[in-house]
JSON list of C-alpha atoms in Angstrom, two decimals:
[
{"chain": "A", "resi": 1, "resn": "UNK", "atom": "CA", "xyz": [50.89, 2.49, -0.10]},
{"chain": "A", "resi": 2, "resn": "UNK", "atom": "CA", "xyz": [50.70, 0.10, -3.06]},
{"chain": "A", "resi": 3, "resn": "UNK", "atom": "CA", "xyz": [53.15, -0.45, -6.14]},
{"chain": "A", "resi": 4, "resn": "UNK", "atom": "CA", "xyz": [49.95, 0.41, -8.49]},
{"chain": "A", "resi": 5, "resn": "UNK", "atom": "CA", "xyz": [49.36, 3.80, -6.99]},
{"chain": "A", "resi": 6, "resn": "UNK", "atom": "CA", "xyz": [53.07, 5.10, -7.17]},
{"chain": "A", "resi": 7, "resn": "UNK", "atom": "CA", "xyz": [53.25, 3.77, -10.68]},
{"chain": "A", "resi": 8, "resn": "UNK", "atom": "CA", "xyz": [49.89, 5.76, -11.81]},
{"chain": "A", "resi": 9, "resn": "UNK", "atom": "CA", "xyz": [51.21, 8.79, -9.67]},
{"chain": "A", "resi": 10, "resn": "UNK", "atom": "CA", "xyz": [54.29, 8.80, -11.53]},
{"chain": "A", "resi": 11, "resn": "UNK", "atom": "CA", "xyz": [52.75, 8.36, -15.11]},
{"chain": "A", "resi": 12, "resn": "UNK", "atom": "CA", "xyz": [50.49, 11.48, -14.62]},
{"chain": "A", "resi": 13, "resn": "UNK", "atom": "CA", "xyz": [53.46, 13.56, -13.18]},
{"chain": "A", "resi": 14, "resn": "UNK", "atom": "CA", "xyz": [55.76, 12.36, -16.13]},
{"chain": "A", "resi": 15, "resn": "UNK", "atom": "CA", "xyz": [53.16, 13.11, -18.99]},
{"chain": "A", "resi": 16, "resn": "UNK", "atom": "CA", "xyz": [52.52, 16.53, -17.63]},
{"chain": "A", "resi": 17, "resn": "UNK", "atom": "CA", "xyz": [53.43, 19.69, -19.86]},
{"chain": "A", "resi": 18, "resn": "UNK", "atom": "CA", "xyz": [54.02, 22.16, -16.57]},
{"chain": "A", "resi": 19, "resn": "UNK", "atom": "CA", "xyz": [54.88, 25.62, -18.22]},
{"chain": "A", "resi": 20, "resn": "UNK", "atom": "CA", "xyz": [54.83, 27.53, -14.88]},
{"chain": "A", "resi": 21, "resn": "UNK", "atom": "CA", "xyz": [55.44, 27.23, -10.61]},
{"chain": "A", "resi": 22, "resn": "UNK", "atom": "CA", "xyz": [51.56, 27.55, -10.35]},
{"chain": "A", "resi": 23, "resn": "UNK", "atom": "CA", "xyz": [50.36, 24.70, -12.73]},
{"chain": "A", "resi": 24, "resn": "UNK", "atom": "CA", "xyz": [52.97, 22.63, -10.98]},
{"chain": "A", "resi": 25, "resn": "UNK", "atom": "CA", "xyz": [52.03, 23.44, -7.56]},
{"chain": "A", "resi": 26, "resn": "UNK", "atom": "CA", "xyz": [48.17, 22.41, -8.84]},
{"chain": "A", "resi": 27, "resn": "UNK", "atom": "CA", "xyz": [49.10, 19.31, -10.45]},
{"chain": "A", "resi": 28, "resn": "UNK", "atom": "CA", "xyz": [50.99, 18.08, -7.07]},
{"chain": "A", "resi": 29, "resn": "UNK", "atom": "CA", "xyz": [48.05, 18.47, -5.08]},
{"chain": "A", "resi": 30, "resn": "UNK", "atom": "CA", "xyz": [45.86, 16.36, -7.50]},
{"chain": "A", "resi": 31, "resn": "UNK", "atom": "CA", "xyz": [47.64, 13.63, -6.72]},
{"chain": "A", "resi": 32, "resn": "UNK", "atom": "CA", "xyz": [46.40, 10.47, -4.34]},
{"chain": "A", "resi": 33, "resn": "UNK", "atom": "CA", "xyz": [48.05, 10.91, -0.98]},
{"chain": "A", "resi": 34, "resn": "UNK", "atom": "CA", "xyz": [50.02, 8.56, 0.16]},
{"chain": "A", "resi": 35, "resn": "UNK", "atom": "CA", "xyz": [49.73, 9.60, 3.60]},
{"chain": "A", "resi": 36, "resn": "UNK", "atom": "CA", "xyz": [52.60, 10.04, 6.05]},
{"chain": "A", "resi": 37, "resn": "UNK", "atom": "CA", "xyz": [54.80, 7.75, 3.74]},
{"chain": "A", "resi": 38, "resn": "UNK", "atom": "CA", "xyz": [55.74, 10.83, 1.06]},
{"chain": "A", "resi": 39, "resn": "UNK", "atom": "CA", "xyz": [58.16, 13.36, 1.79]},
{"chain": "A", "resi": 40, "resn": "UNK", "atom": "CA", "xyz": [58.03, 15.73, -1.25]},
{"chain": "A", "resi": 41, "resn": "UNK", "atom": "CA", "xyz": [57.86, 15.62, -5.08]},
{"chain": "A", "resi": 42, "resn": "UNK", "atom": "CA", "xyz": [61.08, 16.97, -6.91]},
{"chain": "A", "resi": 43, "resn": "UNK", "atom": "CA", "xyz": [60.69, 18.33, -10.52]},
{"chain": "A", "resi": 44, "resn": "UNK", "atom": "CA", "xyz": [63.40, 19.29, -12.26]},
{"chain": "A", "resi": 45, "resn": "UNK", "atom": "CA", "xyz": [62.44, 24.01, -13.38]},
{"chain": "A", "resi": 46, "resn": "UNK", "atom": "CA", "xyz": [63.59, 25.08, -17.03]},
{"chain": "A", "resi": 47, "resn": "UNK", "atom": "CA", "xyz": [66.25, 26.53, -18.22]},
{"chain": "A", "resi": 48, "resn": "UNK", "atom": "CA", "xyz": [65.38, 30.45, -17.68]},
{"chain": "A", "resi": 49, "resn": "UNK", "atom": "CA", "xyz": [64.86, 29.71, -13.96]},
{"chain": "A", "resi": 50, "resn": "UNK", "atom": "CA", "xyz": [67.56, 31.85, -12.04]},
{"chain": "A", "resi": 51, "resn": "UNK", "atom": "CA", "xyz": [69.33, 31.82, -9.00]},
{"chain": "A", "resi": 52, "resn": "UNK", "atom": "CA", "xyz": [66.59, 34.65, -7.80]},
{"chain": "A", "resi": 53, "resn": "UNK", "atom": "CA", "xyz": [63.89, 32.71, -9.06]},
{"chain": "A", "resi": 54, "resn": "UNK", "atom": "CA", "xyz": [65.43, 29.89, -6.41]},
{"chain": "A", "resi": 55, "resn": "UNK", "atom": "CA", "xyz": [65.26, 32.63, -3.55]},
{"chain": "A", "resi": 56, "resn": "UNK", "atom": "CA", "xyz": [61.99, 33.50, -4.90]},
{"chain": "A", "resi": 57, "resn": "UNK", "atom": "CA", "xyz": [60.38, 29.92, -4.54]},
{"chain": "A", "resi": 58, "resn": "UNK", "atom": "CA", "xyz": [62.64, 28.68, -1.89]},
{"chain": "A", "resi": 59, "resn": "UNK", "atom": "CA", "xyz": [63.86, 31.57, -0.07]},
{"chain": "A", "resi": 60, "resn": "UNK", "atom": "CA", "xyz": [66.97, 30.45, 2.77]},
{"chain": "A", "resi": 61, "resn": "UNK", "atom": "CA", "xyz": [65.77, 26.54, 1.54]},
{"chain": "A", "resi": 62, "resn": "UNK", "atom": "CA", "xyz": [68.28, 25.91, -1.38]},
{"chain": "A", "resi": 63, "resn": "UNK", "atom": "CA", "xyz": [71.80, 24.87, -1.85]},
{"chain": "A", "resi": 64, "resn": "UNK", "atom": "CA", "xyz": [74.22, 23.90, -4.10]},
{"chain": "A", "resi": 65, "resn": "UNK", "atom": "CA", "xyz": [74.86, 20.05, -4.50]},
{"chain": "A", "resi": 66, "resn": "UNK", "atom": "CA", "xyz": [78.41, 19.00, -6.03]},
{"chain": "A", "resi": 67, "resn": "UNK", "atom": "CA", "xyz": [77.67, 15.53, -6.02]},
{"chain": "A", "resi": 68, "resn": "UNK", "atom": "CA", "xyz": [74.65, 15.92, -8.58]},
{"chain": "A", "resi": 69, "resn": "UNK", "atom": "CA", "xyz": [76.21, 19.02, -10.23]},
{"chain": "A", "resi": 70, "resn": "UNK", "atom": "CA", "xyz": [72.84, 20.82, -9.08]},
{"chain": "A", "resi": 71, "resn": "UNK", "atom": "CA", "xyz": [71.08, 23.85, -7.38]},
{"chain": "A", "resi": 72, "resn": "UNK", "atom": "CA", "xyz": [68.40, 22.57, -5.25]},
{"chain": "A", "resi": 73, "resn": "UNK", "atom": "CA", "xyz": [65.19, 24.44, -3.41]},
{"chain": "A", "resi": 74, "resn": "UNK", "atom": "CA", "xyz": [62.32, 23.49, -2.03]},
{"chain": "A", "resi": 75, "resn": "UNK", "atom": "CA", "xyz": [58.66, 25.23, -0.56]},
{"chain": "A", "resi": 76, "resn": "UNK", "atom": "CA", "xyz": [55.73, 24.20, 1.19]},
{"chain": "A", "resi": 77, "resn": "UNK", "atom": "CA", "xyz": [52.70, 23.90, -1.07]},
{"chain": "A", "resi": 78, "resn": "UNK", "atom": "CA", "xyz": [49.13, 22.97, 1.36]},
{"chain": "A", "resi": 79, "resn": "UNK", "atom": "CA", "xyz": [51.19, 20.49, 3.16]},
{"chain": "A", "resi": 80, "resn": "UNK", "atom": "CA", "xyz": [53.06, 19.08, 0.58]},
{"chain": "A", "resi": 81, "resn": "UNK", "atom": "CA", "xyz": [57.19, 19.69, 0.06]},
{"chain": "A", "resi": 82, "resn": "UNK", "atom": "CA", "xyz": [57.88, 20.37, -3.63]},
{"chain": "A", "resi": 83, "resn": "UNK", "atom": "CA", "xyz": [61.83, 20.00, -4.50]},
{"chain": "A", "resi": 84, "resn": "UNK", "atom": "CA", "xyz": [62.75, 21.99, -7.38]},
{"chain": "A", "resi": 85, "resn": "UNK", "atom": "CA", "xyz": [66.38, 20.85, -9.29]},
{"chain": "A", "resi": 86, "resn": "UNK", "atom": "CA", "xyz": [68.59, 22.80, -11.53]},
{"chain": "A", "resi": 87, "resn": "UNK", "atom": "CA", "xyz": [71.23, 20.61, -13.16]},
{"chain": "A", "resi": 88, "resn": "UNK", "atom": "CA", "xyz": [74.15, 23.39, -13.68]},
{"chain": "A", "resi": 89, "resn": "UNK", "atom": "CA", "xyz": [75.83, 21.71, -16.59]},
{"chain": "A", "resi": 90, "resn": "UNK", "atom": "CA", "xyz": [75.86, 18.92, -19.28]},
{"chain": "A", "resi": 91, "resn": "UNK", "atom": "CA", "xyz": [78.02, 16.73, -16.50]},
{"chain": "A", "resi": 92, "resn": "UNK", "atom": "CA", "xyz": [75.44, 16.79, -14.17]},
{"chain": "A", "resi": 93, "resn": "UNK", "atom": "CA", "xyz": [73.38, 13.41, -13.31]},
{"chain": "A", "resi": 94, "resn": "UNK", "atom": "CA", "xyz": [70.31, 14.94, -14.23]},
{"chain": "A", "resi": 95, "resn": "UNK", "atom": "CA", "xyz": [71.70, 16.49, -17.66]},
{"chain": "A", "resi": 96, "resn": "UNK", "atom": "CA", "xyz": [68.82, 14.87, -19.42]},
{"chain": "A", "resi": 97, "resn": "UNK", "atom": "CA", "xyz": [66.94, 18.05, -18.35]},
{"chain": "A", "resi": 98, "resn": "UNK", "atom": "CA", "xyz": [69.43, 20.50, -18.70]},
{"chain": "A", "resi": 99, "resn": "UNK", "atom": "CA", "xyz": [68.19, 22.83, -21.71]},
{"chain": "A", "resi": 100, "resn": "UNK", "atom": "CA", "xyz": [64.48, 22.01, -20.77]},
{"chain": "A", "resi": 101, "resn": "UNK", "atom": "CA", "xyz": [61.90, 24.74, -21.57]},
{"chain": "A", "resi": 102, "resn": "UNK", "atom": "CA", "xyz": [59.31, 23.44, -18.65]},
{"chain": "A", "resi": 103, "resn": "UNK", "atom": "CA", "xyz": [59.12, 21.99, -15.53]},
{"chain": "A", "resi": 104, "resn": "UNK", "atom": "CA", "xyz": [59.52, 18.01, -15.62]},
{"chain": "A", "resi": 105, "resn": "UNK", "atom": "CA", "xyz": [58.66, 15.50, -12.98]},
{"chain": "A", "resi": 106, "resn": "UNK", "atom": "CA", "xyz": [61.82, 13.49, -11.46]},
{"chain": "A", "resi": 107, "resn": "UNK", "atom": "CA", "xyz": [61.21, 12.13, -8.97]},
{"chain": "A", "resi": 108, "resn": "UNK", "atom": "CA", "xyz": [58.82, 11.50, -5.59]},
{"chain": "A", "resi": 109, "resn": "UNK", "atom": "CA", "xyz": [60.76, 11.19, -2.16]},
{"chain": "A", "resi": 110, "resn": "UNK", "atom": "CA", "xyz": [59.68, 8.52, 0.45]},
{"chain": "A", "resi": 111, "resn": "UNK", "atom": "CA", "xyz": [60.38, 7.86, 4.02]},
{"chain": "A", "resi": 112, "resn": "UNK", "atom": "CA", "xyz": [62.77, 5.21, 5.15]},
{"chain": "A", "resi": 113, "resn": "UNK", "atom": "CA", "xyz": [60.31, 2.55, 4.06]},
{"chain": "A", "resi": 114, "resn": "UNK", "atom": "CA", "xyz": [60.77, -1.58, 4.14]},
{"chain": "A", "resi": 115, "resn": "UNK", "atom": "CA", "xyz": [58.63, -1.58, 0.77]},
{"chain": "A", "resi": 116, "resn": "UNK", "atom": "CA", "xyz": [60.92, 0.69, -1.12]},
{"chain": "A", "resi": 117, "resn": "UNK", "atom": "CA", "xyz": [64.19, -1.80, -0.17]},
{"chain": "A", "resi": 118, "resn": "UNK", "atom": "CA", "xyz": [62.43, -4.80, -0.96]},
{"chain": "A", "resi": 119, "resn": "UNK", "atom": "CA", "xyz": [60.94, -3.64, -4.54]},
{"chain": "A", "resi": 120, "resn": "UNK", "atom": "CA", "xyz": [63.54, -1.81, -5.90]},
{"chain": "A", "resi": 121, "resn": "UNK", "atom": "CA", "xyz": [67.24, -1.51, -7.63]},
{"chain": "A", "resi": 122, "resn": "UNK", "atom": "CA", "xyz": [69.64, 0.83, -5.93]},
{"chain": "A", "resi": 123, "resn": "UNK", "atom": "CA", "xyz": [71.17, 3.54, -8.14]},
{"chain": "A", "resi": 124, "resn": "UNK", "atom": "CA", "xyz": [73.18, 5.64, -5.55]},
{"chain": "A", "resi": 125, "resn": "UNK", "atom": "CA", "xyz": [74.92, 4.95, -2.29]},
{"chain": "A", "resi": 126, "resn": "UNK", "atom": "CA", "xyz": [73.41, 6.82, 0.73]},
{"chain": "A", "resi": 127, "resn": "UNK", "atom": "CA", "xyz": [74.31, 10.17, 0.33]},
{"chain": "A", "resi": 128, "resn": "UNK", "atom": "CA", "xyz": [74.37, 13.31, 3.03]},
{"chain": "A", "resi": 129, "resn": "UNK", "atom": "CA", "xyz": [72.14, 16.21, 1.45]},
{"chain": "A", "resi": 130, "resn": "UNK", "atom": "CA", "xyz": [72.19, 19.76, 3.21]},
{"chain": "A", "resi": 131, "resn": "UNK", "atom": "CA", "xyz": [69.16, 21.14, 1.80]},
{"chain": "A", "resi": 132, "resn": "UNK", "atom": "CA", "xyz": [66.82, 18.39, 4.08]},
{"chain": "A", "resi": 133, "resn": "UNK", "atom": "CA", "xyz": [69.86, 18.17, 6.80]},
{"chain": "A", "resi": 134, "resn": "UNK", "atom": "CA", "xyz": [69.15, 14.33, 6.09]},
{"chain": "A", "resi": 135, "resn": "UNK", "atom": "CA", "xyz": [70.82, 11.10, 4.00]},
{"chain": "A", "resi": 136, "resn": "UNK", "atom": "CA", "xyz": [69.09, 10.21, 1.05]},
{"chain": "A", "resi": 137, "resn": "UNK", "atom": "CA", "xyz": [69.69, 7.41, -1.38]},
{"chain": "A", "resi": 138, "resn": "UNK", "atom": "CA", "xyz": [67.88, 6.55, -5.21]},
{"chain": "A", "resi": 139, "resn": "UNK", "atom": "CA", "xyz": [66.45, 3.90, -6.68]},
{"chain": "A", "resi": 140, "resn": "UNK", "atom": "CA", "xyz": [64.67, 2.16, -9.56]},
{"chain": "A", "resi": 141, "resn": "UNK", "atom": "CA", "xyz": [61.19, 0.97, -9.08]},
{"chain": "A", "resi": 142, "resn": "UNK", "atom": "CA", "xyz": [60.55, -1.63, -11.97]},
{"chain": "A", "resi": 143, "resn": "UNK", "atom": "CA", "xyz": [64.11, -0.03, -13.20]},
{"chain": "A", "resi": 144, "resn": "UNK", "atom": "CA", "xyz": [62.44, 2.64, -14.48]},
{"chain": "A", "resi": 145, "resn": "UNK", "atom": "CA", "xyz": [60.78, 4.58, -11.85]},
{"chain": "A", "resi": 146, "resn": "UNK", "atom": "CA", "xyz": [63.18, 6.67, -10.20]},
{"chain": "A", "resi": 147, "resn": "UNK", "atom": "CA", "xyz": [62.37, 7.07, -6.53]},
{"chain": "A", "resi": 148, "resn": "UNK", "atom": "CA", "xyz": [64.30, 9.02, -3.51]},
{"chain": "A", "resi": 149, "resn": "UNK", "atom": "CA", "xyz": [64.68, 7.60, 0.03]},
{"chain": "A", "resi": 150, "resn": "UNK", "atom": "CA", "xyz": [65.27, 9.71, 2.76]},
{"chain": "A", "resi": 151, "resn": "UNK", "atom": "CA", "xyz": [66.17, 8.33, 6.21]},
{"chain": "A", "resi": 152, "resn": "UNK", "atom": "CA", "xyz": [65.17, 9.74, 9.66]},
{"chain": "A", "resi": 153, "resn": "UNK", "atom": "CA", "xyz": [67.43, 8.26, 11.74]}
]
């Protein structure tokens, strides 16, 4: 896995107009692998997108997250995890996205990896998420390319 790759990775996510589930699903699996070392891609769904529309997607694999004032979800896509984020109100980390009318990239989710604490500037504190039953931190790759950790042990 190499710095250039994640940055081109996250430019074509980022530029992407994703109007629907299905072109987001097809524009994940376009991307270079990175092998073993990704966990999933999160994207954050638009506004319309409803608590059913979480069951629908996600079925029993969602939860509520106080800590980033979000509903999270995620599914199984051809091998790949997609993470799908609702911010539920203006107060909410992720507010930038909050009255969004498509489906924007956020972020991409790597193992516990020595590259990604070397390279990078830590924006949250390792934090206990339910919806992978794992800790997870964030962080800023060239402080602007937000990345997630999430640790296995």
């Amino acid at each position: 896995m190499d710095k250039e790759s994640i940055l081109n990775t996250y430019r074509d996510l980022e530029t992407s107009k994703i109007n629907s589930i299905d072109e987001l699903k097809s524009l994940v699996l376009k991307q270079k692998p990175f092998g073993k070392s990704v966990h999933h891609y999160g994207f954050t769904v638009p506004k319309y997108f409803s608590d059913l529309d979480f069951n629908l997607n996600c079925g029993s694999s969602c939860c509520k997250l106080k800590i980033f004032d979000a509903m999270l979800g995620y599914f199984h896509q051809d091998g790949v995890i997609i993470e799908l984020i609702k911010p539920l109100s203006e107060k909410s980390i992720l507010s930038k996205n909050f009255n969004s009318d498509i489906y924007r990239f956020d972020h991409i989710c790597f193992y516990d990896e020595n590259f990604l604490i070397n390279n990078t500037l830590s924006i949250t504190k390792k934090v206990f998420t339910p919806l992978f039953d794992k800790h997870v931190s964030f962080h800023l790759l060239d402080r602007k390319i937000k990345i997630e950790k999430i640790y296995t042990q």
